[in-house]
CSV table of C-alpha atoms in Angstrom, one decimal:
chain,number,residue,atom,x,y,z
A,1,MET,CA,-76.7,-13.6,25.5
A,2,SER,CA,-75.8,-13.9,22.3
A,3,ARG,CA,-77.5,-13.4,19.1
A,4,PHE,CA,-76.5,-16.1,16.2
A,5,ASP,CA,-77.0,-15.4,12.4
A,6,PRO,CA,-77.7,-17.9,10.3
A,7,ARG,CA,-76.8,-16.3,6.7
A,8,SER,CA,-73.0,-14.4,7.5
A,9,GLU,CA,-73.2,-17.3,10.3
A,10,THR,CA,-71.9,-15.0,13.2
A,11,PHE,CA,-73.1,-13.8,16.4
A,12,LEU,CA,-73.9,-10.8,18.6
A,13,ASN,CA,-73.4,-10.7,22.5
A,14,PHE,CA,-75.1,-8.6,24.7
A,15,ASP,CA,-74.1,-7.6,27.8
A,16,GLN,CA,-75.0,-5.5,30.5
A,17,ARG,CA,-73.9,-2.6,28.8
A,18,ASP,CA,-76.9,-3.4,26.4
A,19,GLY,CA,-79.2,-3.8,28.9
A,20,VAL,CA,-79.3,-7.4,29.9
A,21,SER,CA,-79.5,-7.8,33.4
A,22,PRO,CA,-76.0,-8.3,35.3
A,23,GLY,CA,-75.6,-12.1,36.9
A,24,VAL,CA,-76.1,-15.5,35.6
A,25,LEU,CA,-79.1,-16.6,33.4
A,26,SER,CA,-81.0,-19.8,34.7
A,27,PRO,CA,-80.5,-22.5,33.4
A,28,ARG,CA,-84.1,-23.5,31.3
A,29,SER,CA,-85.7,-19.7,32.0
A,30,CYS,CA,-86.8,-18.9,28.5
A,31,LEU,CA,-90.2,-18.1,27.1
A,32,ARG,CA,-91.9,-16.9,24.1
A,33,SER,CA,-94.9,-15.6,24.4
A,34,GLN,CA,-97.7,-15.3,22.3
A,35,SER,CA,-96.8,-12.4,21.2
A,36,GLY,CA,-93.3,-13.0,20.8
A,37,GLU,CA,-91.8,-11.5,22.9
A,38,LEU,CA,-89.1,-13.1,24.5
A,39,LEU,CA,-88.1,-13.7,28.2
A,40,PHE,CA,-84.7,-15.0,30.1
A,41,GLY,CA,-84.9,-15.0,34.1
A,42,GLY,CA,-81.7,-15.2,36.3
A,43,VAL,CA,-80.7,-14.7,39.8
A,44,ASN,CA,-81.4,-11.0,39.6
A,45,GLY,CA,-84.5,-10.9,37.2
A,46,ILE,CA,-86.7,-11.5,33.8
A,47,ASP,CA,-85.8,-10.2,30.4
A,48,ILE,CA,-88.3,-9.2,28.2
A,49,PHE,CA,-87.9,-7.4,24.6
A,50,TYR,CA,-89.1,-8.3,21.5
A,51,PRO,CA,-86.8,-9.3,18.7
A,52,GLU,CA,-87.9,-7.5,15.6
A,53,GLN,CA,-87.7,-4.6,18.1
A,54,ILE,CA,-83.7,-4.5,18.4
A,55,ARG,CA,-82.4,-2.9,15.7
A,56,ASP,CA,-78.5,-3.1,14.8
A,57,ASN,CA,-76.5,-0.1,15.5
A,58,GLN,CA,-75.4,0.9,11.5
A,59,HIS,CA,-73.6,4.0,12.0
A,60,ILE,CA,-70.2,4.1,10.5
A,61,PRO,CA,-68.2,5.9,13.5
A,62,PRO,CA,-65.1,8.6,12.4
A,63,ILE,CA,-62.0,7.8,14.0
A,64,VAL,CA,-59.8,10.2,15.0
A,65,ILE,CA,-56.4,10.4,16.4
A,66,THR,CA,-56.8,12.1,19.8
A,67,ALA,CA,-53.1,12.2,21.8
A,68,PHE,CA,-49.8,11.6,20.1
A,69,SER,CA,-47.1,11.6,22.8
A,70,LYS,CA,-43.2,11.1,22.9
A,71,PHE,CA,-41.7,9.4,26.1
A,72,TYR,CA,-44.9,9.9,27.7
A,73,GLN,CA,-44.9,13.0,27.2
A,74,THR,CA,-48.9,14.5,25.1
A,75,VAL,CA,-47.4,16.6,22.3
A,76,TYR,CA,-50.9,16.5,20.2
A,77,THR,CA,-53.8,16.5,21.5
A,78,GLU,CA,-55.5,15.9,17.9
A,79,LEU,CA,-53.9,15.0,15.1
A,80,PRO,CA,-55.8,15.8,11.7
A,81,PRO,CA,-55.9,12.5,9.1
A,82,GLY,CA,-52.7,12.6,7.1
A,83,GLU,CA,-50.9,14.6,9.3
A,84,GLU,CA,-47.1,14.3,9.0
A,85,LEU,CA,-44.3,14.1,12.2
A,86,THR,CA,-40.6,14.6,11.9
A,87,LEU,CA,-38.7,13.6,14.7
A,88,PRO,CA,-35.1,13.8,15.7
A,89,TYR,CA,-34.0,10.2,16.2
A,90,ILE,CA,-33.6,10.1,19.6
A,91,ASP,CA,-37.5,10.9,19.9
A,92,ASN,CA,-38.3,7.1,18.9
A,93,PHE,CA,-40.5,7.0,22.0
A,94,ILE,CA,-43.7,7.2,20.8
A,95,SER,CA,-47.5,6.4,21.9
A,96,PHE,CA,-51.0,7.2,20.0
A,97,GLU,CA,-54.2,7.5,21.7
A,98,PHE,CA,-57.6,7.2,19.2
A,99,ALA,CA,-61.3,7.1,19.5
A,100,ALA,CA,-64.3,5.8,17.8
A,101,LEU,CA,-67.1,8.4,17.4
A,102,ASP,CA,-69.6,6.2,18.0
A,103,TYR,CA,-71.5,7.5,21.9
A,104,THR,CA,-74.3,4.8,21.6
A,105,ILE,CA,-72.2,2.4,23.6
A,106,PRO,CA,-68.6,3.7,23.3
A,107,GLU,CA,-67.0,1.2,26.0
A,108,LYS,CA,-68.1,-1.8,23.0
A,109,ASN,CA,-66.2,0.3,20.3
A,110,GLN,CA,-63.5,-2.0,19.0
A,111,TYR,CA,-60.1,-1.2,17.1
A,112,ALA,CA,-57.1,-2.6,15.0
A,113,TYR,CA,-54.4,-0.9,14.4
A,114,MET,CA,-50.9,-1.2,12.4
A,115,LEU,CA,-47.3,0.5,11.9
A,116,GLU,CA,-46.4,0.5,8.6
A,117,GLY,CA,-42.7,0.5,8.1
A,118,LEU,CA,-42.5,-1.8,11.4
A,119,ASP,CA,-45.8,-4.2,11.7
A,120,LYS,CA,-46.4,-6.5,8.9
A,121,ASP,CA,-50.4,-7.2,9.4
A,122,TRP,CA,-53.4,-5.6,11.6
A,123,ILE,CA,-52.9,-5.7,15.3
A,124,TYR,CA,-56.7,-6.2,16.8
A,125,ALA,CA,-56.7,-4.0,20.3
A,126,GLY,CA,-60.4,-5.0,21.3
A,127,SER,CA,-61.7,-1.8,23.3
A,128,GLN,CA,-57.7,-0.4,24.1
A,129,ARG,CA,-57.0,3.1,23.1
A,130,ARG,CA,-53.5,3.4,23.0
A,131,VAL,CA,-50.7,2.1,22.0
A,132,ASP,CA,-46.6,2.6,22.0
A,133,TYR,CA,-44.1,2.1,20.6
A,134,PRO,CA,-40.6,2.2,22.0
A,135,ASN,CA,-37.1,1.9,20.7
A,136,LEU,CA,-38.2,2.3,16.9
A,137,PRO,CA,-35.0,2.9,14.6
A,138,PRO,CA,-34.8,5.5,12.2
A,139,GLY,CA,-36.9,5.7,8.9
A,140,ASN,CA,-40.7,6.7,7.7
A,141,TYR,CA,-43.6,5.5,9.1
A,142,VAL,CA,-47.2,5.5,8.6
A,143,PHE,CA,-49.0,4.6,11.3
A,144,ARG,CA,-53.4,3.0,10.6
A,145,VAL,CA,-56.1,3.1,12.8
A,146,LYS,CA,-59.6,2.0,12.3
A,147,GLY,CA,-62.4,0.9,14.4
A,148,SER,CA,-66.2,-0.3,14.9
A,149,ASN,CA,-69.2,0.8,17.1
A,150,ASN,CA,-70.6,-1.1,19.1
A,151,ASP,CA,-71.8,-3.8,17.1
A,152,GLY,CA,-69.0,-4.2,15.1
A,153,ILE,CA,-69.5,-2.3,12.0
A,154,TRP,CA,-66.5,-1.1,11.3
A,155,ASN,CA,-65.1,2.1,9.6
A,156,GLU,CA,-62.3,0.3,7.1
A,157,GLU,CA,-61.0,3.9,6.5
A,158,GLY,CA,-60.0,4.8,9.3
A,159,THR,CA,-57.3,7.5,9.7
A,160,SER,CA,-53.9,7.8,9.6
A,161,VAL,CA,-50.4,9.8,10.5
A,162,HIS,CA,-46.6,10.2,8.5
A,163,VAL,CA,-44.1,9.8,11.0
A,164,ARG,CA,-41.0,10.1,10.1
A,165,ILE,CA,-37.9,9.9,12.9
A,166,ALA,CA,-34.9,11.5,11.0
A,167,PRO,CA,-31.2,9.3,11.2
A,168,PRO,CA,-28.5,11.2,13.6
A,169,LEU,CA,-26.4,12.7,11.9
A,170,TRP,CA,-23.9,9.8,11.5
A,171,GLY,CA,-26.5,8.1,9.6
A,172,THR,CA,-27.6,10.5,6.8
A,173,TRP,CA,-26.3,10.1,3.5
A,174,TRP,CA,-24.8,13.4,2.7
A,175,PHE,CA,-22.9,12.5,6.2
A,176,TRP,CA,-21.2,9.6,4.9
A,177,VAL,CA,-20.6,11.3,1.7
A,178,ILE,CA,-18.6,14.4,3.4
A,179,ALA,CA,-17.1,11.8,5.6
A,180,ILE,CA,-15.9,9.8,2.7
A,181,SER,CA,-14.9,12.4,1.3
A,182,LEU,CA,-12.9,13.9,4.0
A,183,VAL,CA,-11.9,10.5,4.2
A,184,ALA,CA,-9.9,10.2,1.0
A,185,ARG,CA,-8.2,13.7,1.4
A,186,VAL,CA,-6.8,12.5,4.3
A,187,VAL,CA,-5.9,9.6,3.0
A,188,TRP,CA,-4.1,11.6,-0.7
A,189,MET,CA,-2.5,14.3,1.9
A,190,GLY,CA,-1.1,11.3,3.4
A,191,TYR,CA,0.1,9.2,0.1
A,192,ARG,CA,1.1,12.9,-1.2
A,193,ARG,CA,3.3,13.4,2.3
A,194,ARG,CA,4.7,10.2,2.3
A,195,VAL,CA,5.9,10.6,-1.6
A,196,ALA,CA,6.6,13.9,-1.4
A,197,ALA,CA,8.6,12.3,2.1
A,198,ILE,CA,9.8,9.6,-0.4
A,199,GLU,CA,10.8,11.8,-2.7
A,200,GLU,CA,13.4,14.6,-0.7
A,201,ARG,CA,14.9,11.2,0.8
A,202,SER,CA,15.4,9.7,-2.6
A,203,ARG,CA,17.0,13.1,-2.9
A,204,GLU,CA,19.2,13.3,0.0
A,205,LEU,CA,20.4,9.5,-1.0
A,206,GLU,CA,21.0,10.9,-4.6
A,207,ALA,CA,22.9,14.1,-3.0
A,208,GLN,CA,24.7,11.8,-0.7
A,209,VAL,CA,25.7,9.2,-3.1
A,210,GLN,CA,27.0,12.5,-5.6
A,211,GLU,CA,28.8,13.3,-2.8
A,212,ARG,CA,30.3,10.2,-1.3
A,213,THR,CA,31.1,9.3,-5.6
A,214,VAL,CA,33.3,12.3,-5.7
A,215,GLU,CA,35.1,12.1,-2.6
A,216,LEU,CA,35.5,7.6,-4.5
A,217,ARG,CA,36.8,10.1,-7.5
A,218,ARG,CA,39.2,12.5,-4.8
A,219,GLU,CA,40.3,9.4,-3.0
A,220,ILE,CA,41.4,7.3,-6.8
A,221,GLU,CA,43.0,9.9,-8.0
A,222,GLN,CA,44.4,11.0,-4.6
A,223,ARG,CA,45.5,7.3,-4.9
A,224,MET,CA,46.6,7.2,-8.2
A,225,THR,CA,48.9,9.7,-7.4
A,226,ILE,CA,50.3,8.2,-5.0
A,227,GLU,CA,50.7,4.9,-6.8
A,228,GLU,CA,52.3,7.0,-10.1
A,229,ALA,CA,54.6,9.0,-7.6
A,230,LEU,CA,55.4,5.1,-6.0
A,231,ARG,CA,56.2,3.5,-9.4
A,232,VAL,CA,58.2,7.1,-10.7
A,233,SER,CA,60.0,6.7,-7.1
A,234,GLU,CA,60.9,2.6,-8.1
A,235,MET,CA,61.7,3.8,-11.2
A,236,GLU,CA,64.2,6.2,-10.0
A,237,LYS,CA,65.2,4.2,-7.3
A,238,ALA,CA,65.4,1.6,-10.0
A,239,VAL,CA,67.5,3.8,-12.6
A,240,ALA,CA,69.4,5.3,-9.5
A,241,ALA,CA,70.9,0.9,-8.8
A,242,GLU,CA,70.8,1.0,-12.5
A,243,ARG,CA,73.5,4.2,-12.8
A,244,SER,CA,74.9,2.3,-9.4
A,245,ARG,CA,75.7,-1.3,-11.6
A,246,LEU,CA,77.0,0.4,-14.6
A,247,ALA,CA,79.0,2.6,-12.7
A,248,ARG,CA,80.7,-0.6,-11.1
A,249,ASP,CA,80.5,-2.8,-14.0
A,250,LEU,CA,82.9,0.4,-16.2
A,251,HIS,CA,85.3,0.6,-12.4
A,252,ASP,CA,85.3,-3.1,-12.2
A,253,SER,CA,85.9,-3.9,-16.1
A,254,VAL,CA,86.3,-1.5,-18.9
A,255,THR,CA,88.2,1.0,-16.3
A,256,GLN,CA,90.6,-1.4,-15.7
A,257,SER,CA,91.0,-2.3,-19.1
A,258,LEU,CA,91.5,1.3,-20.2
A,259,TYR,CA,93.9,1.5,-17.3
A,260,SER,CA,95.5,-1.5,-18.5
A,261,LEU,CA,95.9,0.3,-22.1
A,262,THR,CA,97.4,3.0,-20.4
A,263,LEU,CA,100.3,1.0,-18.7
A,264,LEU,CA,100.8,-1.1,-22.0
A,265,THR,CA,100.9,2.5,-24.0
A,266,GLU,CA,103.5,3.5,-21.5
A,267,ALA,CA,105.2,0.4,-21.1
A,268,GLY,CA,105.6,0.4,-25.5
A,269,ARG,CA,106.6,3.8,-25.7
A,270,ARG,CA,110.1,2.5,-23.7
A,271,MET,CA,110.5,-0.3,-26.0
A,272,ILE,CA,110.2,2.0,-28.8
A,273,LYS,CA,113.2,4.2,-27.1
A,274,GLY,CA,114.4,0.8,-26.5
A,275,HIS,CA,114.6,-0.3,-30.0
A,276,ASP,CA,113.2,-4.1,-28.5
A,277,LEU,CA,111.4,-5.1,-31.5
A,278,ASP,CA,110.3,-8.3,-30.0
A,279,GLN,CA,108.9,-6.7,-27.0
A,280,ILE,CA,107.2,-4.3,-29.5
A,281,GLU,CA,105.2,-6.8,-31.3
A,282,GLY,CA,104.0,-8.2,-28.3
A,283,ASN,CA,103.2,-5.6,-26.4
A,284,GLN,CA,101.0,-4.2,-29.4
A,285,SER,CA,99.0,-8.1,-29.7
A,286,ARG,CA,98.2,-7.7,-25.9
A,287,LEU,CA,97.1,-4.4,-26.5
A,288,GLY,CA,94.6,-5.3,-29.2
A,289,GLU,CA,93.5,-7.9,-27.3
A,290,ILE,CA,93.2,-5.7,-24.1
A,291,ALA,CA,91.2,-3.1,-26.4
A,292,GLN,CA,88.8,-6.1,-28.1
A,293,GLN,CA,87.9,-7.0,-24.4
A,294,ALA,CA,86.9,-3.4,-23.7
A,295,LEU,CA,84.7,-3.0,-26.9
A,296,GLN,CA,83.1,-6.4,-26.5
A,297,GLU,CA,82.4,-5.0,-22.6
A,298,MET,CA,81.1,-1.5,-24.1
A,299,ARG,CA,78.7,-3.1,-26.2
A,300,LEU,CA,77.4,-5.7,-23.5
A,301,MET,CA,76.4,-3.1,-21.4
A,302,VAL,CA,74.7,-1.0,-24.2
A,303,TYR,CA,73.3,-3.9,-25.5
A,304,GLU,CA,71.4,-4.6,-22.4
A,305,LEU,CA,70.6,-0.5,-21.5
A,306,ARG,CA,68.9,-0.9,-24.9
A,307,PRO,CA,69.3,-3.0,-28.0
A,308,LEU,CA,69.9,-1.5,-30.8
A,309,GLU,CA,67.9,-3.6,-32.6
A,310,LEU,CA,65.1,-2.4,-31.4
A,311,GLU,CA,65.7,1.1,-31.5
A,312,ARG,CA,66.5,0.5,-35.0
A,313,MET,CA,63.2,-2.3,-36.1
A,314,GLY,CA,60.7,-2.2,-33.8
A,315,LEU,CA,59.7,-5.5,-31.4
A,316,ILE,CA,58.0,-7.9,-34.4
A,317,GLU,CA,61.4,-7.2,-36.4
A,318,ALA,CA,63.8,-7.7,-34.1
A,319,ILE,CA,62.4,-10.7,-32.6
A,320,GLU,CA,61.8,-12.2,-36.2
A,321,GLN,CA,65.5,-11.3,-36.9
A,322,ARG,CA,66.7,-13.0,-33.7
A,323,LEU,CA,64.4,-16.2,-34.4
A,324,GLU,CA,66.2,-16.2,-37.4
A,325,ALA,CA,69.7,-16.3,-35.9
A,326,VAL,CA,68.4,-18.7,-33.9
A,327,GLU,CA,67.6,-21.2,-36.7
A,328,ARG,CA,70.8,-20.4,-38.4
A,329,ARG,CA,73.0,-21.1,-34.9
A,330,ALA,CA,70.6,-24.9,-33.7
A,331,GLY,CA,69.4,-25.4,-37.7
A,332,LEU,CA,65.8,-24.9,-35.7
A,333,GLU,CA,62.3,-23.8,-37.8
A,334,ALA,CA,61.2,-21.0,-35.5
A,335,ARG,CA,57.8,-19.0,-37.4
A,336,LEU,CA,56.7,-15.5,-35.2
A,337,LYS,CA,52.8,-15.3,-35.1
A,338,VAL,CA,51.0,-11.5,-34.3
A,339,GLU,CA,48.0,-10.8,-34.5
A,340,GLY,CA,46.9,-7.2,-34.5
A,341,GLU,CA,49.2,-4.2,-34.0
A,342,ALA,CA,52.1,-4.9,-31.2
A,343,LYS,CA,52.4,-1.3,-29.4
A,344,PHE,CA,53.9,-1.4,-26.2
A,345,PRO,CA,55.9,0.5,-24.2
A,346,ALA,CA,59.3,1.0,-24.6
A,347,GLU,CA,59.9,-0.5,-20.7
A,348,LEU,CA,57.8,-3.7,-21.9
A,349,ASP,CA,58.5,-4.1,-25.7
A,350,GLU,CA,62.4,-4.1,-24.0
A,351,GLU,CA,60.9,-7.3,-21.1
A,352,LEU,CA,59.4,-8.8,-24.1
A,353,TYR,CA,62.6,-8.9,-26.5
A,354,ARG,CA,64.6,-10.2,-23.9
A,355,ILE,CA,62.2,-12.9,-23.3
A,356,THR,CA,62.8,-13.7,-26.1
């Protein structure tokens, strides 16, 4: 049975809980008496009442939270308004039970709830007095519930409870600050260790380079010593060979000439004793030729050893003098151009002079 209010355009329903007879009302079995009574017939009897005697329940019922549970285990049997609950992150399955304190027809009381931070709007649950929230993520929530009496008079203010589900250790800001600091420290220590290893390796390589440099310098010095010894040895061999050649030349030319002079001198003595003037004159002429030849050979040997011009004038002037001699003999014009100072070892002076 329903009552329509044309002003608010709403219906108010009445059922067995309001005193209406159980069962179905019979069609066209209604009557209004002269006294204003309304009569409705049904399969189980007649409902008779005066409409003006039916009064709405204007009582605004207080709303209370009667139980709070975790994983279906009741923790609190009553929570005052504004209570704040803090739960660890593992206790993220929670339940609320609530009631509207109006006992006229309590089974007709209506409820609506929402969990701010999760629900976006009110959830109208009818007469259901319990709600479960499984697997809530860490965060701050506010559970709000409101209700009405049997005639739909709502307590819009309702009641509320603050719930905070703490994050796990690894979900807190200070954990991340510490973790980042530790990671940064480890990275820094690793970097410093790496830099130290590189520097140590650099020092080792530098020491190896220095050691190798010393070894190379020692090897170079040893090689230079060996080369110098070889050069000296070659020079000594060359000097010995030159001495042998000079000895041969002296023996083959100058010595023979001197021996011939000795023989001619003995022959001249005999000629003088014999007063053979013609032979003495011929002998003297032969002595002069042999002496002149020996003198030329000696000069040539001395020149080969060390040209006298180099000793007296130096390389440049000696070459100029030789060019002048060439010009006189061959009738040619020769020029010598020298840039800078010509200072060479004596052996090189001799070679350059002989080349020209």
